[in-house]
Amino acid sequence: MIVSLVTPTRLDRILFLKLLCKCIKSQDYKNIKEWIIIGGDENNQPLKYKIDELYKQYKNLPRLVWVDPGKKLPIGALRNRGNDVVSGNIVVCMDDDDYYPPQRVSHVVTMFLMYKDKNVAGCTKHFMYDVDSDLFLQWSGFGPNHATNNTLAYRATYIKNNRYDDLKTFAEEPTFLKTFAEPMIQLNPEKTVVQIAHTGNTFSKREQISNMYILKNQKQSSLQFSNKKKKLFPKQLQINYSTICDDKTSYDIVYYLGTNPVKWKPDDPKIGGSEQAIVELSEYWATKGYNICVFGDFDEHFVRNNVSYKSWKRFNLKGEHKILILWRLYGCFLLNLNLHAKKIYVDLHDNHCFEDIGKYVNKISKIMVKSQFHKNIIDSKIAKESLVYKIIPNGIRDIFFKDNNIPRQRFRFIYASSYLRGLEFILAKLFPAIISLIPNAELHIFYGMGDINNEEFKNHIYKLLKQPNVYEYGRQPVDRILEEKSKADFHLYISETTAETDCISIKESSALGCIPILTNAHVFNERPGIHVDSPFNILNLCNLLKNDEYINKLRNEGKCHPSVLHWNQVAETWLTEFSLSH
């Protein structure tokens, strides 16, 4: 059988292409007629020059068939352009940045001779080497007719009636393989490919790797650890590919967020409190001359107020960063891997954490928590005496906290948290009792039901919202809520939730003179306001609310409470911590 090799590539992959030349030279099947290389750049002349140089360096490569589309095209179109000029009986795909063992072509030919009734071959359980983490992995497989393009081979007759989707920029296989309905020869993974995962991949594999650690049951993961690295991908190959991918970019401070179920951007007016912390701290540190990068779930690289924001999938594990901050559960999975930062902090915002964090105590400078309650609950879950904590609460923004001259409305109440955290009790019992004693009281509610799936609960809340003097606004920008707090007398948050570890919302209210009314439970006991026990005496509470002298005193005390810090104060505390930690 006569074989055609097909490889789309770009100029920035030329070092990978050099290694692919070695793979092709080492093939133990010699009837390879041609190597079809398709240029993927806008201007392919510099690429063609480099390829000609490779052909001079590596003698006896298959005949070069050069395809220049004349413009930059999606990967689906590039693969079609390559197939259009095939002259062999069998087409073997070789992606530019992967490693192919010497048996790659001969194994394909053998299998096609064995299975004469099938037109395509591939490998759904191929191996992968991640150059950043030095992990050798194997895909679990996605079905008997599934394969990714770097493992594919097909008879030349198949491409007469089957094409890729010209518009596909990644995941181009389904159209070509009839939505994976085309019967496929499953190739031996050990004789097919070792996929190279690196930060420059067209389609990043970092999410699948992180899921191996985040998913509690590894059987749910699409990747598994493999013990065949030494056999299939020896040390010299690891060095060869790692050298190409060795990104020396480093930062003073890196905030690593990992993947996140909620998409956000730093200029989002409805940004959550944990995300607000990243933006405020990073941008303050940038004003002090630090080189900062935030690696999160961002679709593109951008710079805002001298802070770089990049996709978490592009984070280089081998970067020599001074400070690495791992954010919440999503960032903590990196503790499983080899890290090269001088200091590593775990920044927790929730009452749960990476369950194996205790195994990596020697890597962690400190675990940053938001309150004594937060420390206690995390400590009880980790139970590792050698872990060191630092309590630094979140801050509040300076905007609106000057003299804003917004008139305050007496007995105007506000609620601004998840409706699952006590709103039902407030609407059904507390506020009706308040309004019976203070008829001009009003309750203004913000947040919305975006986090609620229970339709029965939603309908129940909707009915309660229809009572007199209750106004509901749904999700609103932060600035709008701050303005509303400036008008309000009191912030109702009667809840015993353990989900709050700090509660920026309560501290913003205190700073604005909107007095929180809280329980004594959990973190609320550490925050300023009127604290009530359950069950509590509504008459006594309303008498307190009517006592102008007491309320004014409490309002002034709340503005100066030790937990009510502005973001610049919090950011400076972090910087002091960085300098003190060893």
XYZ file of C-alpha atoms in Angstrom:
582
model
C 0.000 0.000 0.000
C 1.197 3.505 -0.873
C 0.900 6.006 1.979
C 0.380 9.782 2.004
C 1.105 11.719 5.198
C -0.937 14.876 5.855
C 0.092 17.679 8.251
C -1.417 21.189 8.582
C 1.023 23.525 10.347
C 2.048 27.105 11.113
C 5.326 28.979 11.368
C 5.153 29.025 15.174
C 5.126 25.208 15.131
C 8.413 24.868 13.228
C 10.307 23.434 16.216
C 7.612 20.801 16.636
C 7.811 20.109 12.910
C 11.514 19.451 13.308
C 10.724 16.696 15.830
C 8.043 15.360 13.505
C 10.723 15.014 10.808
C 12.562 12.676 13.178
C 9.362 10.683 13.756
C 8.859 10.267 10.012
C 12.503 9.342 9.451
C 12.159 6.606 12.081
C 9.080 4.946 10.522
C 9.620 1.236 9.868
C 7.274 1.303 6.845
C 9.158 2.571 3.802
C 6.488 2.882 1.101
C 5.565 6.426 2.111
C 5.093 8.303 -1.154
C 4.589 11.872 0.010
C 4.307 14.241 2.922
C 1.569 16.801 2.308
C 2.141 19.933 4.395
C -0.532 22.639 4.394
C 0.383 26.179 5.466
C -1.902 27.677 8.098
C -0.600 31.271 8.211
C -1.828 34.400 6.444
C 1.552 34.587 4.688
C 3.078 31.128 4.294
C 6.329 32.076 2.574
C 8.411 32.240 5.798
C 7.004 28.816 6.744
C 7.872 27.343 3.327
C 11.433 28.644 3.663
C 11.790 26.903 7.059
C 10.352 23.655 5.685
C 12.824 23.710 2.797
C 15.601 24.096 5.362
C 14.299 21.050 7.242
C 14.335 19.014 4.035
C 17.958 19.964 3.510
C 18.800 18.967 7.077
C 16.871 15.680 7.135
C 17.723 13.640 4.052
C 15.429 11.011 2.518
C 12.163 12.373 3.856
C 9.109 11.510 1.727
C 8.515 13.783 -1.262
C 7.189 17.158 -0.118
C 3.798 18.234 -1.438
C 3.435 21.851 -0.370
C -0.051 23.401 -0.186
C -0.385 27.160 0.266
C -4.062 28.188 0.545
C -3.075 31.844 0.059
C -4.825 32.955 3.228
C -5.392 31.845 6.802
C -8.063 29.136 6.989
C -9.786 27.180 9.791
C -8.391 23.728 10.543
C -11.323 21.995 8.834
C -10.568 23.775 5.563
C -6.820 23.062 5.891
C -7.452 19.342 6.247
C -9.680 19.390 3.156
C -6.970 21.182 1.150
C -4.531 18.449 2.110
C -6.922 15.651 1.180
C -7.555 17.287 -2.206
C -3.991 16.506 -3.371
C -3.566 12.991 -1.935
C -2.169 10.442 -4.430
C -1.555 7.438 -2.145
C -3.901 4.557 -1.288
C -3.830 5.277 2.437
C -3.825 8.660 4.197
C -2.128 8.834 7.601
C -2.672 11.996 9.659
C 0.299 13.342 11.604
C -0.309 16.500 13.609
C 2.680 18.815 13.827
C 3.046 18.862 17.630
C 2.587 15.172 18.521
C 4.978 12.238 18.813
C 4.500 9.220 16.539
C 6.249 5.910 17.291
C 8.130 4.025 14.525
C 5.193 1.618 14.040
C 2.640 4.384 13.366
C 2.388 3.848 9.582
C 3.107 0.110 9.435
C 0.442 -0.586 12.066
C -2.144 1.361 10.038
C -1.281 -0.569 6.858
C -1.445 -3.911 8.677
C -4.865 -3.120 10.102
C -6.296 -1.979 6.755
C -5.073 -5.210 5.163
C -6.747 -7.123 7.972
C -10.056 -5.189 7.865
C -10.735 -4.749 4.162
C -14.355 -3.708 4.762
C -13.476 -0.611 6.801
C -12.362 2.750 5.459
C -11.175 4.633 8.539
C -8.910 3.836 11.475
C -8.186 5.730 14.669
C -7.587 5.408 18.381
C -9.998 6.673 21.025
C -7.761 5.558 23.928
C -4.507 7.184 22.874
C -1.789 8.348 25.267
C -0.970 11.934 26.187
C 2.047 13.629 27.746
C 1.553 16.992 29.448
C 4.849 18.852 29.244
C 3.948 21.289 32.020
C 3.028 18.756 34.675
C 5.192 15.860 33.407
C 2.106 13.643 33.585
C 1.705 10.654 31.281
C -1.977 9.937 30.755
C -4.367 7.872 28.691
C -7.786 8.851 27.405
C -10.565 6.609 28.688
C -12.210 6.360 25.282
C -15.471 7.666 23.853
C -16.781 4.760 21.795
C -15.825 2.253 19.072
C -16.190 4.779 16.229
C -14.513 7.707 17.984
C -11.035 9.097 17.385
C -9.317 12.463 17.323
C -7.683 13.587 14.092
C -4.102 13.111 15.275
C -4.795 9.347 15.382
C -6.765 9.072 12.134
C -5.940 7.180 8.951
C -8.281 6.468 6.043
C -8.424 4.980 2.587
C -8.117 7.475 -0.268
C -11.471 6.271 -1.567
C -13.157 7.537 1.623
C -12.292 11.188 0.950
C -14.026 11.181 -2.427
C -17.388 11.514 -0.671
C -16.463 12.748 2.823
C -15.068 16.126 3.821
C -14.376 18.140 6.951
C -16.464 21.174 7.823
C -14.504 24.068 6.280
C -15.589 26.417 9.075
C -14.442 24.337 12.041
C -11.605 25.871 14.062
C -11.351 22.821 16.356
C -13.196 19.520 16.964
C -13.416 19.020 13.209
C -13.763 15.226 13.359
C -17.579 14.685 13.726
C -18.518 15.921 10.243
C -15.747 13.927 8.574
C -16.650 10.756 10.504
C -20.438 11.079 10.042
C -20.975 12.071 13.682
C -18.876 9.055 14.675
C -21.236 6.647 12.900
C -18.618 5.516 10.358
C -17.336 2.030 11.343
C -13.764 2.397 12.560
C -10.749 0.190 13.087
C -9.531 0.879 16.618
C -5.732 1.060 16.525
C -3.340 -0.086 19.241
C -2.671 2.996 21.440
C 0.968 1.971 21.933
C 1.575 2.045 18.176
C -0.388 5.179 17.293
C 0.567 8.464 18.980
C 1.599 10.238 22.149
C -0.351 13.471 22.101
C 1.656 16.419 23.436
C -0.353 18.719 25.709
C 1.145 22.201 26.015
C -0.022 25.766 26.573
C 0.006 26.465 22.822
C -2.471 23.721 21.896
C -5.234 24.813 19.520
C -7.627 23.012 21.865
C -6.332 23.003 25.435
C -6.342 19.739 27.398
C -5.875 21.502 30.756
C -9.555 21.288 31.654
C -9.600 17.506 31.319
C -6.431 17.265 33.405
C -7.882 19.452 36.165
C -11.073 17.367 36.187
C -8.984 14.333 37.133
C -8.344 16.016 40.469
C -11.574 17.939 40.968
C -13.858 14.967 40.288
C -13.958 12.858 43.442
C -14.574 9.648 41.504
C -11.770 9.363 38.965
C -13.889 6.977 36.874
C -15.928 10.017 35.881
C -12.869 11.611 34.304
C -12.066 11.266 30.607
C -8.361 10.856 31.481
C -6.527 8.280 33.568
C -2.956 8.075 34.826
C -0.734 5.666 32.883
C 2.393 3.846 34.065
C 3.748 3.390 30.540
C 5.712 6.629 30.234
C 9.103 4.942 30.526
C 8.206 2.381 27.865
C 6.458 4.620 25.330
C 7.952 8.056 25.935
C 11.484 7.811 27.360
C 13.381 10.617 29.053
C 15.051 12.061 25.964
C 11.709 12.506 24.230
C 10.328 14.216 27.330
C 13.265 16.619 27.261
C 12.924 17.275 23.526
C 9.278 18.297 23.726
C 9.537 20.085 27.064
C 12.390 22.249 25.755
C 10.215 23.542 22.923
C 7.411 24.415 25.342
C 9.646 25.946 28.008
C 8.023 29.339 28.613
C 10.244 31.465 30.855
C 7.603 34.146 31.421
C 7.392 34.966 35.110
C 5.441 37.394 37.284
C 5.795 38.946 40.704
C 2.310 37.793 41.673
C 0.078 35.258 39.935
C -3.565 34.760 40.871
C -4.495 31.305 39.573
C -8.259 30.769 39.444
C -8.591 27.658 37.312
C -11.923 26.938 35.691
C -15.055 28.468 37.157
C -18.726 27.579 36.617
C -19.546 31.304 36.475
C -18.113 33.358 33.600
C -17.084 36.877 34.597
C -14.915 39.830 33.609
C -13.276 42.440 35.857
C -15.511 45.227 34.528
C -18.723 43.257 35.140
C -21.033 45.539 37.182
C -22.668 42.477 38.798
C -19.405 40.824 39.832
C -19.480 38.514 42.865
C -17.602 39.197 46.100
C -14.894 36.546 45.621
C -14.192 37.794 42.099
C -14.233 41.395 43.292
C -11.420 40.475 45.689
C -9.217 39.338 42.791
C -9.774 42.538 40.837
C -9.319 44.928 43.747
C -6.196 43.258 45.155
C -4.494 42.719 41.801
C -5.100 46.213 40.520
C -3.916 47.791 43.761
C -0.719 45.719 43.701
C -0.169 46.817 40.098
C -0.219 50.463 41.236
C 2.701 49.591 43.523
C 4.787 48.432 40.572
C 4.232 44.674 40.809
C 3.940 42.600 37.637
C 0.577 40.839 38.045
C -1.235 38.189 36.028
C -4.628 36.616 36.700
C -5.158 33.210 35.080
C -8.888 32.530 34.985
C -11.773 31.429 32.792
C -11.246 34.174 30.222
C -11.753 33.661 26.489
C -9.036 36.094 25.502
C -5.908 37.761 26.854
C -6.443 41.372 27.902
C -4.923 44.001 30.169
C -6.956 46.163 32.539
C -5.399 48.759 34.828
C -1.929 47.226 34.290
C -3.064 43.704 35.267
C -2.841 40.919 32.679
C -5.804 38.562 32.464
C -5.186 35.253 30.666
C -6.894 31.904 30.223
C -6.089 29.483 33.046
C -5.337 26.934 30.347
C -2.279 29.006 29.330
C -0.669 28.998 32.767
C 2.900 27.702 32.645
C 3.587 25.416 35.591
C 7.327 25.844 35.131
C 7.259 29.628 35.431
C 9.479 30.985 38.208
C 6.924 33.272 39.853
C 7.595 35.011 43.165
C 4.081 34.673 44.592
C 1.453 32.171 43.451
C -2.058 32.506 44.890
C -4.360 29.526 44.359
C -7.971 30.693 44.442
C -10.683 28.538 46.005
C -11.196 24.882 45.098
C -10.738 25.613 41.390
C -7.144 26.725 41.810
C -6.111 24.259 44.487
C -5.851 21.288 42.138
C -2.450 22.685 41.094
C -1.088 21.518 44.443
C -1.031 18.023 42.950
C 1.551 19.155 40.394
C 5.129 20.401 40.474
C 5.121 24.139 41.123
C 8.062 26.517 41.007
C 6.824 29.630 42.790
C 8.877 30.938 45.704
C 5.754 31.293 47.871
C 2.364 29.643 47.463
C -0.798 30.897 49.157
C -4.197 29.225 49.167
C -6.917 31.880 49.077
C -10.162 30.353 50.346
C -13.506 32.128 50.159
C -15.865 29.217 50.832
C -16.505 26.845 53.709
C -15.254 23.909 51.659
C -11.817 23.324 50.217
C -9.654 20.907 48.300
C -9.987 17.796 50.466
C -6.374 16.675 49.965
C -4.861 20.029 50.891
C -3.309 18.540 54.022
C -1.067 16.344 51.871
C 0.677 19.392 50.466
C 1.428 21.329 53.625
C 5.100 21.631 52.668
C 4.182 23.521 49.500
C 1.910 26.082 51.156
C 3.201 29.259 52.774
C -0.186 30.036 54.327
C -3.895 29.429 53.934
C -5.699 32.753 53.691
C -9.150 32.800 55.308
C -11.676 35.582 55.866
C -12.771 35.219 59.493
C -12.236 33.223 62.671
C -15.345 31.217 61.826
C -13.870 30.499 58.385
C -10.601 29.310 59.929
C -12.400 27.058 62.397
C -14.543 25.349 59.786
C -11.651 24.755 57.357
C -9.393 23.586 60.169
C -12.000 21.041 61.259
C -12.115 19.595 57.742
C -8.373 19.462 57.136
C -7.247 18.579 60.680
C -3.576 19.220 59.975
C -1.749 20.943 62.824
C 1.178 22.042 60.666
C -0.968 24.204 58.374
C -0.583 27.927 58.991
C -3.515 30.296 58.577
C -3.788 34.034 58.155
C -7.096 35.822 58.659
C -7.437 38.738 56.250
C -11.046 39.734 55.542
C -12.170 41.045 52.198
C -12.388 44.776 51.711
C -14.977 47.226 50.491
C -14.665 49.680 47.641
C -14.022 53.357 48.305
C -16.758 54.457 45.925
C -19.877 55.675 47.777
C -18.139 55.549 51.139
C -17.366 59.241 51.253
C -20.025 61.814 52.117
C -22.475 60.907 49.349
C -25.253 63.225 50.579
C -27.922 60.643 49.776
C -30.847 61.215 52.193
C -31.607 58.224 54.399
C -35.187 57.011 54.704
C -36.193 56.043 58.230
C -37.333 52.425 58.592
C -36.318 51.534 55.065
C -34.992 47.938 55.112
C -32.911 46.190 52.480
C -32.189 42.527 51.724
C -29.346 41.775 49.279
C -28.303 38.111 49.462
C -29.375 34.765 48.033
C -33.072 34.200 48.574
C -32.157 30.801 50.015
C -30.457 32.398 53.012
C -33.345 33.456 55.223
C -35.592 35.525 52.949
C -38.550 33.160 53.403
C -38.509 33.696 57.193
C -38.153 37.451 56.754
C -41.092 37.678 54.329
C -43.358 35.194 56.080
C -42.817 36.173 59.723
C -40.305 38.890 60.540
C -41.288 41.747 58.243
C -45.062 41.330 58.784
C -44.362 41.552 62.539
C -42.202 44.663 62.031
C -44.797 46.407 59.881
C -47.486 45.705 62.472
C -45.459 47.828 64.919
C -43.840 50.217 62.413
C -46.496 50.753 59.693
C -44.298 52.967 57.479
C -41.517 50.345 57.224
C -40.482 49.274 53.708
C -38.479 46.256 52.533
C -36.431 46.540 49.313
C -35.076 43.229 48.015
C -32.176 42.661 45.607
C -30.438 39.582 44.174
C -32.942 37.647 42.053
C -33.638 33.935 41.689
C -30.883 33.025 39.258
C -29.391 30.520 41.727
C -32.713 28.787 42.490
C -33.985 25.734 40.604
C -36.808 24.727 42.929
C -39.981 25.962 41.196
C -42.144 25.336 44.256
C -39.858 27.544 46.366
C -39.848 30.236 43.667
C -43.641 30.333 43.513
C -43.825 30.493 47.311
C -41.441 33.476 47.388
C -43.319 35.223 44.551
C -46.519 35.047 46.619
C -44.786 36.441 49.710
C -43.335 39.298 47.645
C -46.842 40.572 46.891
C -47.454 41.813 50.452
C -47.663 45.574 51.095
C -44.498 47.687 51.382
C -42.284 44.982 49.829
C -40.370 45.799 46.620
C -38.262 43.305 44.639
C -35.708 44.366 41.972
C -33.865 41.152 41.044
C -30.181 41.147 40.149
C -28.716 44.660 40.047
C -25.247 46.172 39.548
C -23.136 46.623 42.665
C -23.224 50.417 42.430
C -27.018 50.413 42.376
C -27.151 48.259 45.513
C -24.651 50.535 47.276
C -26.821 53.509 46.442
C -29.850 51.705 47.853
C -27.931 50.907 51.049
C -27.117 54.602 51.410
C -30.855 55.280 51.487
C -31.745 52.421 53.818
C -31.885 52.419 57.607
C -31.310 48.700 58.127
C -29.953 45.644 56.314
C -31.933 42.503 57.185
C -29.915 39.292 57.078
C -31.493 36.919 59.588
C -29.762 33.715 58.636
C -27.793 30.839 60.115
C -26.139 29.900 56.838
C -22.593 28.574 57.011
C -22.019 29.608 53.388
C -20.958 33.126 54.418
C -17.305 33.232 55.437
C -16.903 37.017 55.452
C -19.908 38.788 53.915
C -18.744 41.865 52.026
C -22.371 42.929 51.707
C -22.758 43.332 55.486
C -19.542 45.342 55.740
C -20.566 47.620 52.865
C -23.838 48.305 54.646
C -22.018 49.147 57.877
C -19.670 51.524 56.067
C -22.661 53.270 54.507
C -24.493 53.587 57.826
C -27.085 50.964 56.916
C -27.201 48.946 60.137
C -27.180 45.158 59.688
C -29.680 43.107 61.680
C -28.094 39.688 62.126
C -28.140 36.470 64.099
C -25.309 35.486 66.436
C -24.545 32.429 64.317
C -21.233 31.704 62.610
C -19.513 34.625 60.844
C -22.384 37.011 61.636
C -21.233 37.039 65.255
C -17.974 38.679 64.073
C -19.648 41.421 62.035
C -21.118 44.770 63.205
C -24.836 45.347 63.669
C -27.802 44.439 65.835
C -27.519 40.783 66.805
C -30.622 38.824 67.719
C -31.085 35.324 69.058
C -33.696 32.938 67.756
C -36.437 32.945 68.882
C -36.328 36.666 69.545
C -38.696 39.269 70.917
C -40.042 41.353 68.022
C -41.336 44.043 70.397
C -37.885 44.550 71.909
C -36.329 44.675 68.438
C -38.756 47.308 67.182
C -38.219 49.400 70.313
C -34.487 49.338 69.565
C -35.112 50.357 65.954
C -37.183 53.335 67.118
C -34.512 54.527 69.604
C -32.827 57.290 67.571
C -29.984 57.860 70.033
C -29.106 54.146 70.143
C -29.388 53.770 66.359
C -27.142 56.770 65.632
C -24.520 55.460 68.078
C -24.673 52.012 66.460
C -24.459 53.536 62.987
C -21.232 55.373 63.830
C -19.704 52.333 65.542
C -20.415 50.166 62.493
C -18.497 52.493 60.195
C -15.374 52.035 62.359
C -15.667 48.299 63.029
C -12.320 46.436 62.668
C -13.757 44.178 59.952
C -14.804 47.155 57.806
C -11.656 47.719 55.780
C -11.206 49.359 52.403
C -9.508 47.353 49.674
C -6.289 49.374 49.804
C -5.934 48.475 53.497
C -6.549 44.798 52.753
C -4.113 44.826 49.830
C -1.391 46.370 52.003
C -1.959 43.665 54.637
C -1.432 41.033 51.939
C 1.795 42.732 50.821
C 3.051 42.744 54.405
C 2.226 39.043 54.625
C 4.178 38.337 51.428
C 7.266 39.989 52.892
C 7.006 38.161 56.239
C 6.354 34.616 55.009
C 9.264 32.284 54.536
